[in-house]
Each structure stands twice: as structure tokens, then as C-alpha cells.
Amino acid sequence: MVSGLFSPLTLRGITLRNRIGVAPMCQYSATDGVPDDWHLVHLVSRAVGGNALVLTEATAVVPEGRISPGCLGLWDDAQVAAFERITAGVRAHGAVPGIQLAHAGRKASTGLPWADSGPLTPEQGGWPVVGPSSLPFADGFPAPHELTVAEIAEVVAAFVSATERALAAGFELIELHAAHGYLLHSFHSPVSNRRTDSYGGDLEGRTRITREVVAAVRSVWPDEFPLVVRLSASDWLDAPSWTVEESIELSRWMAGAGVDLVDCSSGGVAPGVRIPLEPGYQVPFAARIRHEAQVPTAAVGLITEPRHAAEIVADGRADLVLLARESLRDPYWPRRAAAELGALDRLPAPAQYLRAWRG
């Protein structure tokens, strides 16, 4: 069991040193999409802590795709240099630098969570939001502009441009954000997509934009580097909504189109949804997609204990465990897990920390 959590995982030409990674977590601390010293310390410290994969927060492919004015972006060449020092630092400490490329869709243009996280007015610096249909996310949110087919093509092109910048910035793994009610997921779900053209209706139509983004990104992303997609595997709502069965079918297609791993989350398309929160509550999604779609998966969702993480990998429910809030609480969680599980020899500490971590 222990050896599984601390065994390497190879995806294309990249090998992760273990099965533990840092999930994307918004820091709301960028200026004009540019990362600063906060992002450098936040991300590089998790590499020092022993994580195998360090993912940036959701990084918008266009300015209007940001969740908030403080979110990262990669729509401009000026942002590339700021990311370069982060990827160099993550790589220098043994982890693979990954970036999550995203568009927030109808959930964009909101305030900082520690201030007022509601939708911003134009006077507050807000901007118009877009979506598959003109349906607001919730009461008090603006109705999004329904994207035209030509505008959808522009979104796909923006993902491609951001991918090329990610390569220039030194990233070695890309995750496409198709979860949590943001733009791509909002096309997937009948809750937010009422279109009657080729981007709506049946499963093929509702997933068309994601399939186009995957194909376009894979065409410019080097063959030796992995491509990952984060899915909301279920809306946790009654029909008509996005289901795990549809996620399995989409994952089958993505696996054949060059996606190397599916990061399995859930929810986010509507407010007030009742979700049965408990440790590992989303792991069954990762297990089903892994076995039924025959594609590697990452598990997330209240995974906090080392033995639990080790069991998930040992039981074949997922290939990788991604930690979010637990990683915020403890940047050195992988080293603590190695110590608890008697595997410090599998994760040598930096020389500067040997007095604290023996092995």
C-alpha cells in the first residue's frame, strides 16, 4: 500500500516522483493576471514539500475569463516571464510544473472572497460575462451573453494561444478546466445550456466545445507533455443535468483524443446544491471513470489522511491524489505522509531540512 502512494507515475514523457499533487487553488492575488512573489512562494514551497505535481490556480485564457480581478491569466506575452521563475523553482525542487487553463464563463467578474465575492458592477470594475445560454448563475448574477458560433471559435483559439504561452513559460503539464460551473462545464450541463444549435441539445452537442478545445490544444502541445482535463463528474442534481455516465462517455472520447488523465471533481453549476460531504466523497467518480473509460484519473475531495490516500491508490480507485485545502494547511503533507507510512526513504528531504526529516 505504501509503495503505491510513493511510486512514480509516468504520463507520456513526464514522470511524477510519487502519486501526490497540489490541486489548483485560487489565490486571488494577481495584478492584471500576472503572478507575483506570493504565487512564487506558494507554489514552490509545495514542491519543496514533496509533491510530485504542482498545479497553478485557474489561469484565464482571456481577461473576461477571470473569476475575479485578482485571478491569474495567460493571455499576454508579458505574463510569461513572471511564470518562468515559478516553473523553474518548482522544477528545481523535484516537482512537475503544471498549469490549469480556464475560462470562468457566467461565473466570472466577481469580487475577492475576503471582501465581497458577489458579482461586480461596472462601477466596481466588473465586466460582461458570457455563457452557452443567457441564463444567470444565481439570483443577483447578471445574465450572460450567449456566445455565437464565431465567438466560440475565438474561445477555442484563446485556449490555443494560452497553451503556446504555457510552453514558453516552462510548464510541462496542462490541465483544462471543465468543472465547477465555469465555461466548458456550463456547456456540458443542461442546467446552463439550453442551446438548439450544434453546441447544445444532446451529449455530442453539449460537449462539442470541450472536444474542440482538447483537439486544438493537443495539436500544439508537445507530444511528450501530458494533457489533463478536470471534469465535474456530476452536477449532484436531478435530471436534466450532467451525470457521471455522461462524464464516462466524454472521458472515453478524450482518452482517444490525447488526454492522459482526468481530474475528477463535481458540482458547481448551480448554487445551493446538497452534496454529501465526507472524506473521499468524490473518489467514486475517479474510480468509475478510471475503470469504465479506461483512462488514468486523479482523486480529490476531503482527502486529508495519508493512509486514506495510500488506500485510494492501492485499491486502484485513482492513479493520483490531488490535495487542495489540506495542502494549504500543510505544504509539507507528502513528507509528513512519508514519515507516517514509514516511507521517508522514498522521499528524501532537501539537505537544508535533513535535521527535521530523517531519511
mmCIF file with all atom_site columns, N, CA, C and O in Angstrom, residues 244-245 248-249 251-252 284 286-295:
data_model
loop_
_atom_site.group_PDB
_atom_site.id
_atom_site.type_symbol
_atom_site.label_atom_id
_atom_site.label_alt_id
_atom_site.label_comp_id
_atom_site.label_asym_id
_atom_site.label_entity_id
_atom_site.label_seq_id
_atom_site.pdbx_PDB_ins_code
_atom_site.Cartn_x
_atom_site.Cartn_y
_atom_site.Cartn_z
_atom_site.occupancy
_atom_site.B_iso_or_equiv
_atom_site.pdbx_formal_charge
_atom_site.auth_seq_id
_atom_site.auth_comp_id
_atom_site.auth_asym_id
_atom_site.auth_atom_id
_atom_site.pdbx_PDB_model_num
ATOM 1  N N  . VAL A 1 244 ? -22.652 11.315 -14.156 1.00 0.00 ? 244 VAL A N  1
ATOM 2  C CA . VAL A 1 244 ? -21.399 10.568 -14.190 1.00 0.00 ? 244 VAL A CA 1
ATOM 3  C C  . VAL A 1 244 ? -21.340 9.685  -15.431 1.00 0.00 ? 244 VAL A C  1
ATOM 4  O O  . VAL A 1 244 ? -20.258 9.463  -16.001 1.00 0.00 ? 244 VAL A O  1
ATOM 5  N N  . GLU A 1 245 ? -22.472 9.173  -15.877 1.00 0.00 ? 245 GLU A N  1
ATOM 6  C CA . GLU A 1 245 ? -22.477 8.354  -17.094 1.00 0.00 ? 245 GLU A CA 1
ATOM 7  C C  . GLU A 1 245 ? -22.028 9.173  -18.310 1.00 0.00 ? 245 GLU A C  1
ATOM 8  O O  . GLU A 1 245 ? -21.287 8.680  -19.177 1.00 0.00 ? 245 GLU A O  1
ATOM 9  N N  . ILE A 1 248 ? -18.301 9.641  -18.097 1.00 0.00 ? 248 ILE A N  1
ATOM 10 C CA . ILE A 1 248 ? -17.596 8.440  -18.550 1.00 0.00 ? 248 ILE A CA 1
ATOM 11 C C  . ILE A 1 248 ? -17.508 8.429  -20.072 1.00 0.00 ? 248 ILE A C  1
ATOM 12 O O  . ILE A 1 248 ? -16.445 8.164  -20.653 1.00 0.00 ? 248 ILE A O  1
ATOM 13 N N  . GLU A 1 249 ? -18.620 8.747  -20.725 1.00 0.00 ? 249 GLU A N  1
ATOM 14 C CA . GLU A 1 249 ? -18.619 8.738  -22.192 1.00 0.00 ? 249 GLU A CA 1
ATOM 15 C C  . GLU A 1 249 ? -17.677 9.808  -22.746 1.00 0.00 ? 249 GLU A C  1
ATOM 16 O O  . GLU A 1 249 ? -16.911 9.556  -23.687 1.00 0.00 ? 249 GLU A O  1
ATOM 17 N N  . SER A 1 251 ? -15.101 11.033 -21.220 1.00 0.00 ? 251 SER A N  1
ATOM 18 C CA . SER A 1 251 ? -13.734 10.620 -20.879 1.00 0.00 ? 251 SER A CA 1
ATOM 19 C C  . SER A 1 251 ? -13.212 9.569  -21.843 1.00 0.00 ? 251 SER A C  1
ATOM 20 O O  . SER A 1 251 ? -12.015 9.561  -22.180 1.00 0.00 ? 251 SER A O  1
ATOM 21 N N  . ARG A 1 252 ? -14.080 8.683  -22.289 1.00 0.00 ? 252 ARG A N  1
ATOM 22 C CA . ARG A 1 252 ? -13.667 7.697  -23.297 1.00 0.00 ? 252 ARG A CA 1
ATOM 23 C C  . ARG A 1 252 ? -13.182 8.407  -24.561 1.00 0.00 ? 252 ARG A C  1
ATOM 24 O O  . ARG A 1 252 ? -12.153 8.069  -25.138 1.00 0.00 ? 252 ARG A O  1
ATOM 25 N N  . PRO A 1 284 ? -15.363 7.968  -5.677  1.00 0.00 ? 284 PRO A N  1
ATOM 26 C CA . PRO A 1 284 ? -16.090 7.033  -6.557  1.00 0.00 ? 284 PRO A CA 1
ATOM 27 C C  . PRO A 1 284 ? -16.171 7.496  -8.010  1.00 0.00 ? 284 PRO A C  1
ATOM 28 O O  . PRO A 1 284 ? -16.215 6.663  -8.919  1.00 0.00 ? 284 PRO A O  1
ATOM 29 N N  . ALA A 1 286 ? -13.776 9.130  -9.613  1.00 0.00 ? 286 ALA A N  1
ATOM 30 C CA . ALA A 1 286 ? -12.467 8.794  -10.184 1.00 0.00 ? 286 ALA A CA 1
ATOM 31 C C  . ALA A 1 286 ? -12.367 7.302  -10.464 1.00 0.00 ? 286 ALA A C  1
ATOM 32 O O  . ALA A 1 286 ? -11.818 6.880  -11.492 1.00 0.00 ? 286 ALA A O  1
ATOM 33 N N  . ALA A 1 287 ? -12.925 6.495  -9.562  1.00 0.00 ? 287 ALA A N  1
ATOM 34 C CA . ALA A 1 287 ? -12.860 5.041  -9.737  1.00 0.00 ? 287 ALA A CA 1
ATOM 35 C C  . ALA A 1 287 ? -13.681 4.597  -10.948 1.00 0.00 ? 287 ALA A C  1
ATOM 36 O O  . ALA A 1 287 ? -13.221 3.788  -11.765 1.00 0.00 ? 287 ALA A O  1
ATOM 37 N N  . ARG A 1 288 ? -14.899 5.117  -11.067 1.00 0.00 ? 288 ARG A N  1
ATOM 38 C CA . ARG A 1 288 ? -15.739 4.709  -12.199 1.00 0.00 ? 288 ARG A CA 1
ATOM 39 C C  . ARG A 1 288 ? -15.144 5.141  -13.540 1.00 0.00 ? 288 ARG A C  1
ATOM 40 O O  . ARG A 1 288 ? -15.105 4.355  -14.496 1.00 0.00 ? 288 ARG A O  1
ATOM 41 N N  . ILE A 1 289 ? -14.690 6.385  -13.610 1.00 0.00 ? 289 ILE A N  1
ATOM 42 C CA . ILE A 1 289 ? -14.123 6.866  -14.871 1.00 0.00 ? 289 ILE A CA 1
ATOM 43 C C  . ILE A 1 289 ? -12.855 6.100  -15.204 1.00 0.00 ? 289 ILE A C  1
ATOM 44 O O  . ILE A 1 289 ? -12.623 5.733  -16.364 1.00 0.00 ? 289 ILE A O  1
ATOM 45 N N  . ARG A 1 290 ? -12.034 5.802  -14.203 1.00 0.00 ? 290 ARG A N  1
ATOM 46 C CA . ARG A 1 290 ? -10.797 5.053  -14.449 1.00 0.00 ? 290 ARG A CA 1
ATOM 47 C C  . ARG A 1 290 ? -11.092 3.686  -15.043 1.00 0.00 ? 290 ARG A C  1
ATOM 48 O O  . ARG A 1 290 ? -10.456 3.242  -16.006 1.00 0.00 ? 290 ARG A O  1
ATOM 49 N N  . HIS A 1 291 ? -12.060 2.992  -14.483 1.00 0.00 ? 291 HIS A N  1
ATOM 50 C CA . HIS A 1 291 ? -12.331 1.613  -14.898 1.00 0.00 ? 291 HIS A CA 1
ATOM 51 C C  . HIS A 1 291 ? -13.229 1.530  -16.132 1.00 0.00 ? 291 HIS A C  1
ATOM 52 O O  . HIS A 1 291 ? -13.031 0.670  -16.993 1.00 0.00 ? 291 HIS A O  1
ATOM 53 N N  . GLU A 1 292 ? -14.214 2.422  -16.231 1.00 0.00 ? 292 GLU A N  1
ATOM 54 C CA . GLU A 1 292 ? -15.172 2.321  -17.329 1.00 0.00 ? 292 GLU A CA 1
ATOM 55 C C  . GLU A 1 292 ? -14.734 3.075  -18.583 1.00 0.00 ? 292 GLU A C  1
ATOM 56 O O  . GLU A 1 292 ? -15.111 2.701  -19.691 1.00 0.00 ? 292 GLU A O  1
ATOM 57 N N  . ALA A 1 293 ? -13.941 4.131  -18.405 1.00 0.00 ? 293 ALA A N  1
ATOM 58 C CA . ALA A 1 293 ? -13.429 4.865  -19.569 1.00 0.00 ? 293 ALA A CA 1
ATOM 59 C C  . ALA A 1 293 ? -12.015 4.451  -19.921 1.00 0.00 ? 293 ALA A C  1
ATOM 60 O O  . ALA A 1 293 ? -11.495 4.860  -20.957 1.00 0.00 ? 293 ALA A O  1
ATOM 61 N N  . GLN A 1 294 ? -11.391 3.656  -19.039 1.00 0.00 ? 294 GLN A N  1
ATOM 62 C CA . GLN A 1 294 ? -10.034 3.155  -19.284 1.00 0.00 ? 294 GLN A CA 1
ATOM 63 C C  . GLN A 1 294 ? -9.049  4.308  -19.502 1.00 0.00 ? 294 GLN A C  1
ATOM 64 O O  . GLN A 1 294 ? -8.315  4.366  -20.482 1.00 0.00 ? 294 GLN A O  1
ATOM 65 N N  . VAL A 1 295 ? -9.049  5.239  -18.522 1.00 0.00 ? 295 VAL A N  1
ATOM 66 C CA . VAL A 1 295 ? -8.140  6.371  -18.572 1.00 0.00 ? 295 VAL A CA 1
ATOM 67 C C  . VAL A 1 295 ? -7.647  6.636  -17.151 1.00 0.00 ? 295 VAL A C  1
ATOM 68 O O  . VAL A 1 295 ? -8.407  6.459  -16.187 1.00 0.00 ? 295 VAL A O  1
#
